[in-house]
Amino acid sequence: MAEQSRYLLNDDQVPTSWYNIVPDLPAPPPPPLHPATHQPIGPDDLAPLFPMDLILQEVSQDRYVPIPDEVRDVYLLWRATPLHRAHRLERALGTPARIYYKYEGTSPAGSHKPNTAVPQAYYNAKAGIRRLTTETGAGQWGTALSFAAAQYGIDCEIWQVRASYDQKPYRRAMMEAFGGTVHPSPSDVTEYGRKMLAEDPTNPGSLGIAITEAVEVAAQDPDSRYALGSVLNHVLMHQTVIGEEALLQMAMAGDVPDVIIGCTGGGSNFAGLTFPFLREKLAGTMDPEIRAVEPASCPTLTKGTYAYDFGDTGGMTPLVKMHTLGHDFIPDPIHAGGLRYHGMAPLISHIYELGLITAESRLQRECFAAGVQFARTEGVVPGPEPTHALASTVDEALRCKETGEEKVILTALSGHGMLDMAAYDAYFAGELVDHEFSDELMAEALTRLPQLDL
Amino acid sequence: MAEQSRYLLNDDQVPTSWYNIVPDLPAPPPPPLHPATHQPIGPDDLAPLFPMDLILQEVSQDRYVPIPDEVRDVYLLWRATPLHRAHRLERALGTPARIYYKYEGTSPAGSHKPNTAVPQAYYNAKAGIRRLTTETGAGQWGTALSFAAAQYGIDCEIWQVRASYDQKPYRRAMMEAFGGTVHPSPSDVTEYGRKMLAEDPTNPGSLGIAITEAVEVAAQDPDSRYALGSVLNHVLMHQTVIGEEALLQMAMAGDVPDVIIGCTGGGSNFAGLTFPFLREKLAGTMDPEIRAVEPASCPTLTKGTYAYDFGDTGGMTPLVKMHTLGHDFIPDPIHAGGLRYHGMAPLISHIYELGLITAESRLQRECFAAGVQFARTEGVVPGPEPTHALASTVDEALRCKETGEEKVILTALSGHGMLDMAAYDAYFAGELVDHEFSDELMAEALTRLPQLDL
């Protein structure tokens, strides 16, 4: 009998609730502030952007929020996702470590993003909203929201960061296949986009700019709302289905993780896998190291400042306390488009400050090298984003080889890279450059942070 | 409790044997003939191209052939694949039919092709072969063989039909990610390729030409062998893991199929799903209609002649009796590259002649329309090839809507279309043209078939 390599769950084991980590934390996260008054915002301040169900989730103190049947029915198209034991990677590395990966690439978008796109589209449709606007980087989020909007019969309009729009034409086609409309950002259909293009017609865009454009359109149309693919509390909470499933699956495998490793851009994939394990850690039932891995070119946790800043580049969003490189920072065009965000989710930033997780940064070429090794052994070409977690996983496994430790490593394989092959192509052609964020850039950004009189 | 939408199997339910339909057929299939002598070929004639284990499988009379552990271990990276009930598509169509799809898109290549690539690479490596050569159309097969070769430490060199090479650049990158080497076909690295290019430097290629190139290289190097992704008996047999799993999964669902629908190019995906059901049909335990759907531009079963012909364009392969459009037929460049083959698997041709299956052809635009409807309801953007089966499935479900019949339809979703988004793009842009094969073309092809004195 072959070694078991996949741990699957039945439909009835798919979670029926999302997990909200906020009430379990030893200290509450700092509140978001109104961009003009600098006072804590209330639900009404967010009403032009989000439906009330999502606003209430954003500020919820309930540990568990039930997943509506209409959402869970759609989840069941691809959930539960598989947990794999990476036997073949382990053997290639010659490590005594046991490596597991939770794979979200079997979803409609090929990543974890539909886990929150579906409930967001559902709650908006339920509130009578007719159109969702959003931004997308690598295109994963835009694809997910296009798919989700189609499930509930509402429209979806997407501003895609120009650099990714040009690098990944198949992503646009896929958003259109699901029924979405796509603009390169900066675009000429918003005031802010036109302003950016007037300053620099070749602006490669950034998530911050694309957010401003999508927010501008939603704020001006009472039938439209905005949807964000990461960063916010309710988004992170929706993603906890990943970790809840993984807890059951690790138990099936009879192993308890010593290290849990995920990549972080906005932070939702990382939170999704790790928050349920962090609950267990806080309860004392296990004690894994929980490690965030970010790109060296956009290292919010390891190099950023923990301060109140805008979520977007145009300064239209509330001020949130987070690790930031400055809201006007435009990262180098690394190929892991999903990790090109100037800030980190406030909740993850807070948890990092509490000392509950660790963080490190990685250069992109070592990440692609790990991705190729993973593809050739495990048969999945990973998205550029999770290759950051894989690079850290490989190093951890090689350390175990030296020390002889049989560590159990659990890593978040947030999506496949089939629509990112142009990036692999550039890697094989030796065209990728390792960009590193500098202390000088940070010092400069500090001078432009909003000045609060708190 | 939500309706069940996925039927999963555990690792120990993944088949341990392949099913060989030949001994169960009411009449034996006609033998392949030597291209020069026109006499039935023996195992030795095939030895320059294939390792003996595969040759013996090609002519096997055993009903079941055990799957080696080294192959099954790799299968377990993604098998068993899920069987889905298409609740959301059914509701969109308003049909009383119950639609199931067996989804092979979760494999390393995103299609059913690794099911045979893995054993082919294994048996070659076991025989001491160092390099596999092959052709690929859409790129699915080349991706699968690159991945498979990497599992057993051997090289893989691929000739990709020029039309697909140009339409699908991500596929080449993916073959390279798994370690393969890719040439556009016709290429300047083979004698036959150079001849083709001399006649027409803009030759878009065909599977027949690419096969000739790959066979030429393998035949000249004692350390190399050739691998074929469809058509041959052993390839069809390897694919029966699909149908064996689907039999178990349909039983879990408590339904027996009335109609089973698959697309046919070379025929391996169709055979893989249907042969185990055909075994049951021949044994009298069920009586489904088994339907092959082919492109109207390359309709081998519905318009081709049943005759001995070459498998390749250059006339290097044995002569096999099959439905053929003529070995020098170059199909219009439809976007379902995997269905652009001038012949049909001899075993499927034989079974069609025995009246055990039905066949129909479809124009490509109606196929893409069905593909988009499927994507928006079920969340999988299908490959252009299985959209042919989906178009037929949708029509069958709509017929049931008219008659009120609660038919059980099982369809083969052989792969996703994430690497075929350029084709969807062309469809949305209104650039796709419906090509239809003509009787005149067939009459002309008949004059060029090899003349046998039997």
Short mmCIF file of N, CA, C and O in Angstrom, two decimals, chain A residues 94-170:
data_model
loop_
_atom_site.label_atom_id
_atom_site.label_comp_id
_atom_site.label_asym_id
_atom_site.label_seq_id
_atom_site.Cartn_x
_atom_site.Cartn_y
_atom_site.Cartn_z
N GLY A 94 15.89 15.24 0.75
CA GLY A 94 16.57 14.35 1.69
C GLY A 94 16.38 14.79 3.13
O GLY A 94 17.28 14.66 3.96
N THR A 95 15.21 15.32 3.43
CA THR A 95 14.96 15.87 4.77
C THR A 95 14.16 14.91 5.64
O THR A 95 13.28 14.19 5.12
N PRO A 96 14.44 14.88 6.94
CA PRO A 96 13.58 14.12 7.84
C PRO A 96 12.30 14.88 8.21
O PRO A 96 11.43 14.33 8.88
N ALA A 97 12.21 16.15 7.77
CA ALA A 97 11.00 16.93 8.06
C ALA A 97 9.81 16.35 7.31
O ALA A 97 9.97 15.73 6.26
N ARG A 98 8.63 16.53 7.88
CA ARG A 98 7.40 16.12 7.19
C ARG A 98 6.70 17.39 6.71
O ARG A 98 6.31 18.23 7.54
N ILE A 99 6.58 17.51 5.39
CA ILE A 99 6.04 18.74 4.79
C ILE A 99 4.62 18.51 4.31
O ILE A 99 4.36 17.57 3.55
N TYR A 100 3.72 19.37 4.74
CA TYR A 100 2.33 19.33 4.27
C TYR A 100 2.01 20.64 3.57
O TYR A 100 2.52 21.69 3.95
N TYR A 101 1.18 20.56 2.53
CA TYR A 101 0.70 21.81 1.95
C TYR A 101 -0.81 21.77 1.77
O TYR A 101 -1.38 20.78 1.34
N LYS A 102 -1.42 22.88 2.14
CA LYS A 102 -2.86 23.05 1.95
C LYS A 102 -3.03 23.80 0.64
O LYS A 102 -2.58 24.94 0.50
N TYR A 103 -3.70 23.14 -0.32
CA TYR A 103 -3.70 23.63 -1.70
C TYR A 103 -5.04 24.26 -2.07
O TYR A 103 -6.05 23.57 -2.15
N GLU A 104 -5.01 25.57 -2.34
CA GLU A 104 -6.23 26.30 -2.70
C GLU A 104 -6.40 26.47 -4.21
O GLU A 104 -7.33 27.17 -4.66
N GLY A 105 -5.51 25.85 -4.99
CA GLY A 105 -5.52 26.07 -6.44
C GLY A 105 -6.64 25.38 -7.19
O GLY A 105 -6.80 25.59 -8.39
N THR A 106 -7.43 24.56 -6.51
CA THR A 106 -8.51 23.86 -7.20
C THR A 106 -9.80 24.69 -7.28
O THR A 106 -10.82 24.21 -7.77
N SER A 107 -9.73 25.93 -6.85
CA SER A 107 -10.93 26.79 -6.88
C SER A 107 -11.15 27.35 -8.29
O SER A 107 -10.28 27.26 -9.14
N PRO A 108 -12.32 27.98 -8.53
CA PRO A 108 -12.60 28.55 -9.85
C PRO A 108 -11.52 29.53 -10.33
O PRO A 108 -11.19 29.55 -11.51
N ALA A 109 -10.97 30.33 -9.43
CA ALA A 109 -9.95 31.30 -9.83
C ALA A 109 -8.55 30.70 -9.81
O ALA A 109 -7.60 31.32 -10.28
N GLY A 110 -8.41 29.53 -9.22
CA GLY A 110 -7.09 28.92 -9.08
C GLY A 110 -6.34 29.38 -7.86
O GLY A 110 -5.13 29.17 -7.75
N SER A 111 -7.04 30.01 -6.91
CA SER A 111 -6.40 30.49 -5.68
C SER A 111 -7.43 30.53 -4.56
O SER A 111 -8.59 30.17 -4.75
N HIS A 112 -6.99 31.05 -3.40
CA HIS A 112 -7.86 31.15 -2.23
C HIS A 112 -8.90 32.26 -2.34
O HIS A 112 -9.82 32.34 -1.52
N LYS A 113 -8.77 33.14 -3.32
CA LYS A 113 -9.58 34.36 -3.34
C LYS A 113 -11.10 34.13 -3.37
O LYS A 113 -11.84 34.93 -2.77
N PRO A 114 -11.61 33.10 -4.05
CA PRO A 114 -13.07 32.93 -4.04
C PRO A 114 -13.66 32.71 -2.64
O PRO A 114 -14.86 32.93 -2.45
N ASN A 115 -12.84 32.31 -1.66
CA ASN A 115 -13.37 32.10 -0.30
C ASN A 115 -14.03 33.36 0.26
O ASN A 115 -14.99 33.25 1.04
N THR A 116 -13.52 34.51 -0.10
CA THR A 116 -14.15 35.76 0.36
C THR A 116 -14.96 36.43 -0.74
O THR A 116 -15.94 37.12 -0.46
N ALA A 117 -14.58 36.20 -2.01
CA ALA A 117 -15.35 36.81 -3.11
C ALA A 117 -16.80 36.35 -3.06
O ALA A 117 -17.72 37.16 -3.26
N VAL A 118 -17.01 35.08 -2.78
CA VAL A 118 -18.36 34.53 -2.80
C VAL A 118 -19.23 35.17 -1.71
O VAL A 118 -20.31 35.69 -2.02
N PRO A 119 -18.82 35.17 -0.43
CA PRO A 119 -19.68 35.84 0.55
C PRO A 119 -19.83 37.34 0.29
O PRO A 119 -20.91 37.90 0.52
N GLN A 120 -18.79 38.00 -0.19
CA GLN A 120 -18.93 39.43 -0.46
C GLN A 120 -19.98 39.68 -1.55
O GLN A 120 -20.81 40.58 -1.43
N ALA A 121 -19.94 38.88 -2.62
CA ALA A 121 -20.94 39.05 -3.67
C ALA A 121 -22.33 38.72 -3.13
O ALA A 121 -23.31 39.42 -3.42
N TYR A 122 -22.39 37.68 -2.30
CA TYR A 122 -23.69 37.28 -1.75
C TYR A 122 -24.32 38.40 -0.90
O TYR A 122 -25.49 38.76 -1.09
N TYR A 123 -23.55 38.94 0.05
CA TYR A 123 -24.13 39.97 0.94
C TYR A 123 -24.49 41.24 0.17
O TYR A 123 -25.44 41.93 0.51
N ASN A 124 -23.72 41.57 -0.86
CA ASN A 124 -24.07 42.73 -1.68
C ASN A 124 -25.35 42.48 -2.46
O ASN A 124 -26.23 43.35 -2.50
N ALA A 125 -25.46 41.30 -3.09
CA ALA A 125 -26.67 40.98 -3.84
C ALA A 125 -27.89 41.00 -2.92
O ALA A 125 -28.95 41.52 -3.27
N LYS A 126 -27.70 40.45 -1.71
CA LYS A 126 -28.79 40.40 -0.72
C LYS A 126 -29.25 41.81 -0.35
O LYS A 126 -30.43 42.04 -0.06
N ALA A 127 -28.31 42.77 -0.37
CA ALA A 127 -28.64 44.16 -0.02
C ALA A 127 -29.15 44.94 -1.23
O ALA A 127 -29.35 46.16 -1.14
N GLY A 128 -29.34 44.26 -2.36
CA GLY A 128 -29.89 44.94 -3.53
C GLY A 128 -28.88 45.64 -4.40
O GLY A 128 -29.26 46.39 -5.32
N ILE A 129 -27.62 45.46 -4.12
CA ILE A 129 -26.56 46.09 -4.93
C ILE A 129 -26.51 45.43 -6.31
O ILE A 129 -26.69 44.22 -6.43
N ARG A 130 -26.28 46.25 -7.34
CA ARG A 130 -26.29 45.75 -8.72
C ARG A 130 -24.91 45.58 -9.33
O ARG A 130 -24.74 44.88 -10.31
N ARG A 131 -23.92 46.30 -8.78
CA ARG A 131 -22.58 46.25 -9.36
C ARG A 131 -21.53 46.32 -8.26
O ARG A 131 -21.62 47.13 -7.35
N LEU A 132 -20.51 45.46 -8.39
CA LEU A 132 -19.35 45.52 -7.51
C LEU A 132 -18.17 46.08 -8.28
O LEU A 132 -17.94 45.72 -9.44
N THR A 133 -17.41 46.97 -7.63
CA THR A 133 -16.16 47.44 -8.24
C THR A 133 -15.02 46.95 -7.38
O THR A 133 -15.16 46.76 -6.17
N THR A 134 -13.88 46.72 -8.02
CA THR A 134 -12.72 46.30 -7.25
C THR A 134 -11.44 46.54 -8.03
O THR A 134 -11.47 46.89 -9.21
N GLU A 135 -10.32 46.32 -7.33
CA GLU A 135 -9.00 46.35 -7.95
C GLU A 135 -8.48 44.93 -8.00
O GLU A 135 -8.94 44.05 -7.28
N THR A 136 -7.49 44.70 -8.86
CA THR A 136 -6.80 43.41 -8.81
C THR A 136 -5.35 43.62 -9.23
O THR A 136 -5.05 44.52 -10.03
N GLY A 137 -4.47 42.79 -8.66
CA GLY A 137 -3.06 42.87 -9.00
C GLY A 137 -2.75 41.80 -10.02
O GLY A 137 -2.88 42.00 -11.23
N ALA A 138 -2.36 40.64 -9.51
CA ALA A 138 -2.05 39.51 -10.40
C ALA A 138 -3.28 39.07 -11.18
O ALA A 138 -3.16 38.41 -12.20
N GLY A 139 -4.46 39.42 -10.72
CA GLY A 139 -5.68 39.05 -11.42
C GLY A 139 -6.48 37.98 -10.70
O GLY A 139 -7.61 37.69 -11.07
N GLN A 140 -5.88 37.39 -9.68
CA GLN A 140 -6.57 36.34 -8.92
C GLN A 140 -7.85 36.88 -8.30
O GLN A 140 -8.90 36.24 -8.37
N TRP A 141 -7.75 38.04 -7.69
CA TRP A 141 -8.92 38.58 -6.99
C TRP A 141 -10.01 38.98 -7.97
O TRP A 141 -11.19 38.71 -7.76
N GLY A 142 -9.62 39.63 -9.06
CA GLY A 142 -10.61 40.03 -10.06
C GLY A 142 -11.32 38.82 -10.64
O GLY A 142 -12.53 38.84 -10.87
N THR A 143 -10.58 37.75 -10.89
CA THR A 143 -11.18 36.52 -11.40
C THR A 143 -12.18 35.96 -10.40
O THR A 143 -13.29 35.57 -10.75
N ALA A 144 -11.76 35.94 -9.15
CA ALA A 144 -12.62 35.40 -8.10
C ALA A 144 -13.91 36.20 -7.97
O ALA A 144 -15.00 35.63 -7.86
N LEU A 145 -13.79 37.53 -8.00
CA LEU A 145 -14.99 38.36 -7.81
C LEU A 145 -15.90 38.27 -9.04
O LEU A 145 -17.13 38.28 -8.90
N SER A 146 -15.32 38.17 -10.24
CA SER A 146 -16.14 38.00 -11.44
C SER A 146 -16.97 36.73 -11.33
O SER A 146 -18.17 36.72 -11.60
N PHE A 147 -16.30 35.65 -10.93
CA PHE A 147 -17.00 34.37 -10.76
C PHE A 147 -18.11 34.51 -9.72
O PHE A 147 -19.25 34.08 -9.93
N ALA A 148 -17.75 35.12 -8.58
CA ALA A 148 -18.71 35.22 -7.47
C ALA A 148 -19.91 36.07 -7.85
O ALA A 148 -21.06 35.72 -7.55
N ALA A 149 -19.67 37.18 -8.51
CA ALA A 149 -20.77 38.06 -8.92
C ALA A 149 -21.73 37.31 -9.83
O ALA A 149 -22.96 37.45 -9.71
N ALA A 150 -21.18 36.47 -10.73
CA ALA A 150 -22.02 35.70 -11.65
C ALA A 150 -22.95 34.74 -10.89
O ALA A 150 -24.05 34.44 -11.36
N GLN A 151 -22.52 34.26 -9.72
CA GLN A 151 -23.35 33.32 -8.96
C GLN A 151 -24.62 33.97 -8.42
O GLN A 151 -25.61 33.29 -8.16
N TYR A 152 -24.56 35.31 -8.22
CA TYR A 152 -25.71 35.98 -7.62
C TYR A 152 -26.32 37.02 -8.57
O TYR A 152 -27.09 37.88 -8.16
N GLY A 153 -25.91 36.95 -9.84
CA GLY A 153 -26.53 37.77 -10.86
C GLY A 153 -26.24 39.25 -10.79
O GLY A 153 -27.07 40.08 -11.18
N ILE A 154 -25.07 39.64 -10.27
CA ILE A 154 -24.72 41.06 -10.25
C ILE A 154 -23.48 41.30 -11.11
O ILE A 154 -22.75 40.37 -11.44
N ASP A 155 -23.27 42.58 -11.49
CA ASP A 155 -22.14 42.93 -12.37
C ASP A 155 -20.86 43.12 -11.56
O ASP A 155 -20.90 43.38 -10.35
N CYS A 156 -19.75 43.04 -12.27
CA CYS A 156 -18.45 43.18 -11.63
C CYS A 156 -17.53 43.98 -12.55
O CYS A 156 -17.39 43.65 -13.73
N GLU A 157 -16.94 45.06 -12.02
CA GLU A 157 -16.07 45.92 -12.81
C GLU A 157 -14.74 46.03 -12.08
O GLU A 157 -14.69 46.33 -10.88
N ILE A 158 -13.65 45.80 -12.80
CA ILE A 158 -12.35 45.56 -12.18
C ILE A 158 -11.28 46.50 -12.73
O ILE A 158 -11.14 46.63 -13.95
N TRP A 159 -10.52 47.12 -11.83
CA TRP A 159 -9.34 47.88 -12.23
C TRP A 159 -8.11 47.02 -11.94
O TRP A 159 -7.83 46.69 -10.79
N GLN A 160 -7.41 46.65 -13.02
CA GLN A 160 -6.25 45.78 -12.86
C GLN A 160 -4.96 46.60 -13.00
O GLN A 160 -4.81 47.37 -13.96
N VAL A 161 -4.05 46.44 -12.05
CA VAL A 161 -2.76 47.12 -12.08
C VAL A 161 -2.13 46.93 -13.46
O VAL A 161 -1.99 45.80 -13.94
N ARG A 162 -1.77 48.03 -14.09
CA ARG A 162 -1.27 48.01 -15.47
C ARG A 162 -0.14 47.00 -15.68
O ARG A 162 -0.13 46.27 -16.67
N ALA A 163 0.81 46.94 -14.73
CA ALA A 163 1.94 46.02 -14.90
C ALA A 163 1.45 44.58 -15.05
O ALA A 163 1.93 43.85 -15.91
N SER A 164 0.48 44.19 -14.24
CA SER A 164 -0.06 42.82 -14.33
C SER A 164 -0.95 42.65 -15.56
O SER A 164 -0.95 41.59 -16.20
N TYR A 165 -1.72 43.70 -15.88
CA TYR A 165 -2.59 43.67 -17.07
C TYR A 165 -1.77 43.34 -18.31
O TYR A 165 -2.17 42.56 -19.16
N ASP A 166 -0.57 43.94 -18.38
CA ASP A 166 0.29 43.70 -19.53
C ASP A 166 1.01 42.36 -19.45
O ASP A 166 1.19 41.68 -20.45
N GLN A 167 1.43 41.97 -18.24
CA GLN A 167 2.17 40.71 -18.08
C GLN A 167 1.28 39.48 -18.23
O GLN A 167 1.77 38.40 -18.54
N LYS A 168 0.01 39.61 -17.90
CA LYS A 168 -0.86 38.43 -17.78
C LYS A 168 -2.16 38.58 -18.55
O LYS A 168 -3.24 38.64 -17.96
N PRO A 169 -2.09 38.61 -19.88
CA PRO A 169 -3.31 38.85 -20.68
C PRO A 169 -4.37 37.76 -20.48
O PRO A 169 -5.56 38.03 -20.62
N TYR A 170 -3.96 36.52 -20.16
CA TYR A 170 -4.94 35.46 -19.99
C TYR A 170 -5.85 35.73 -18.80
O TYR A 170 -6.99 35.26 -18.75
#
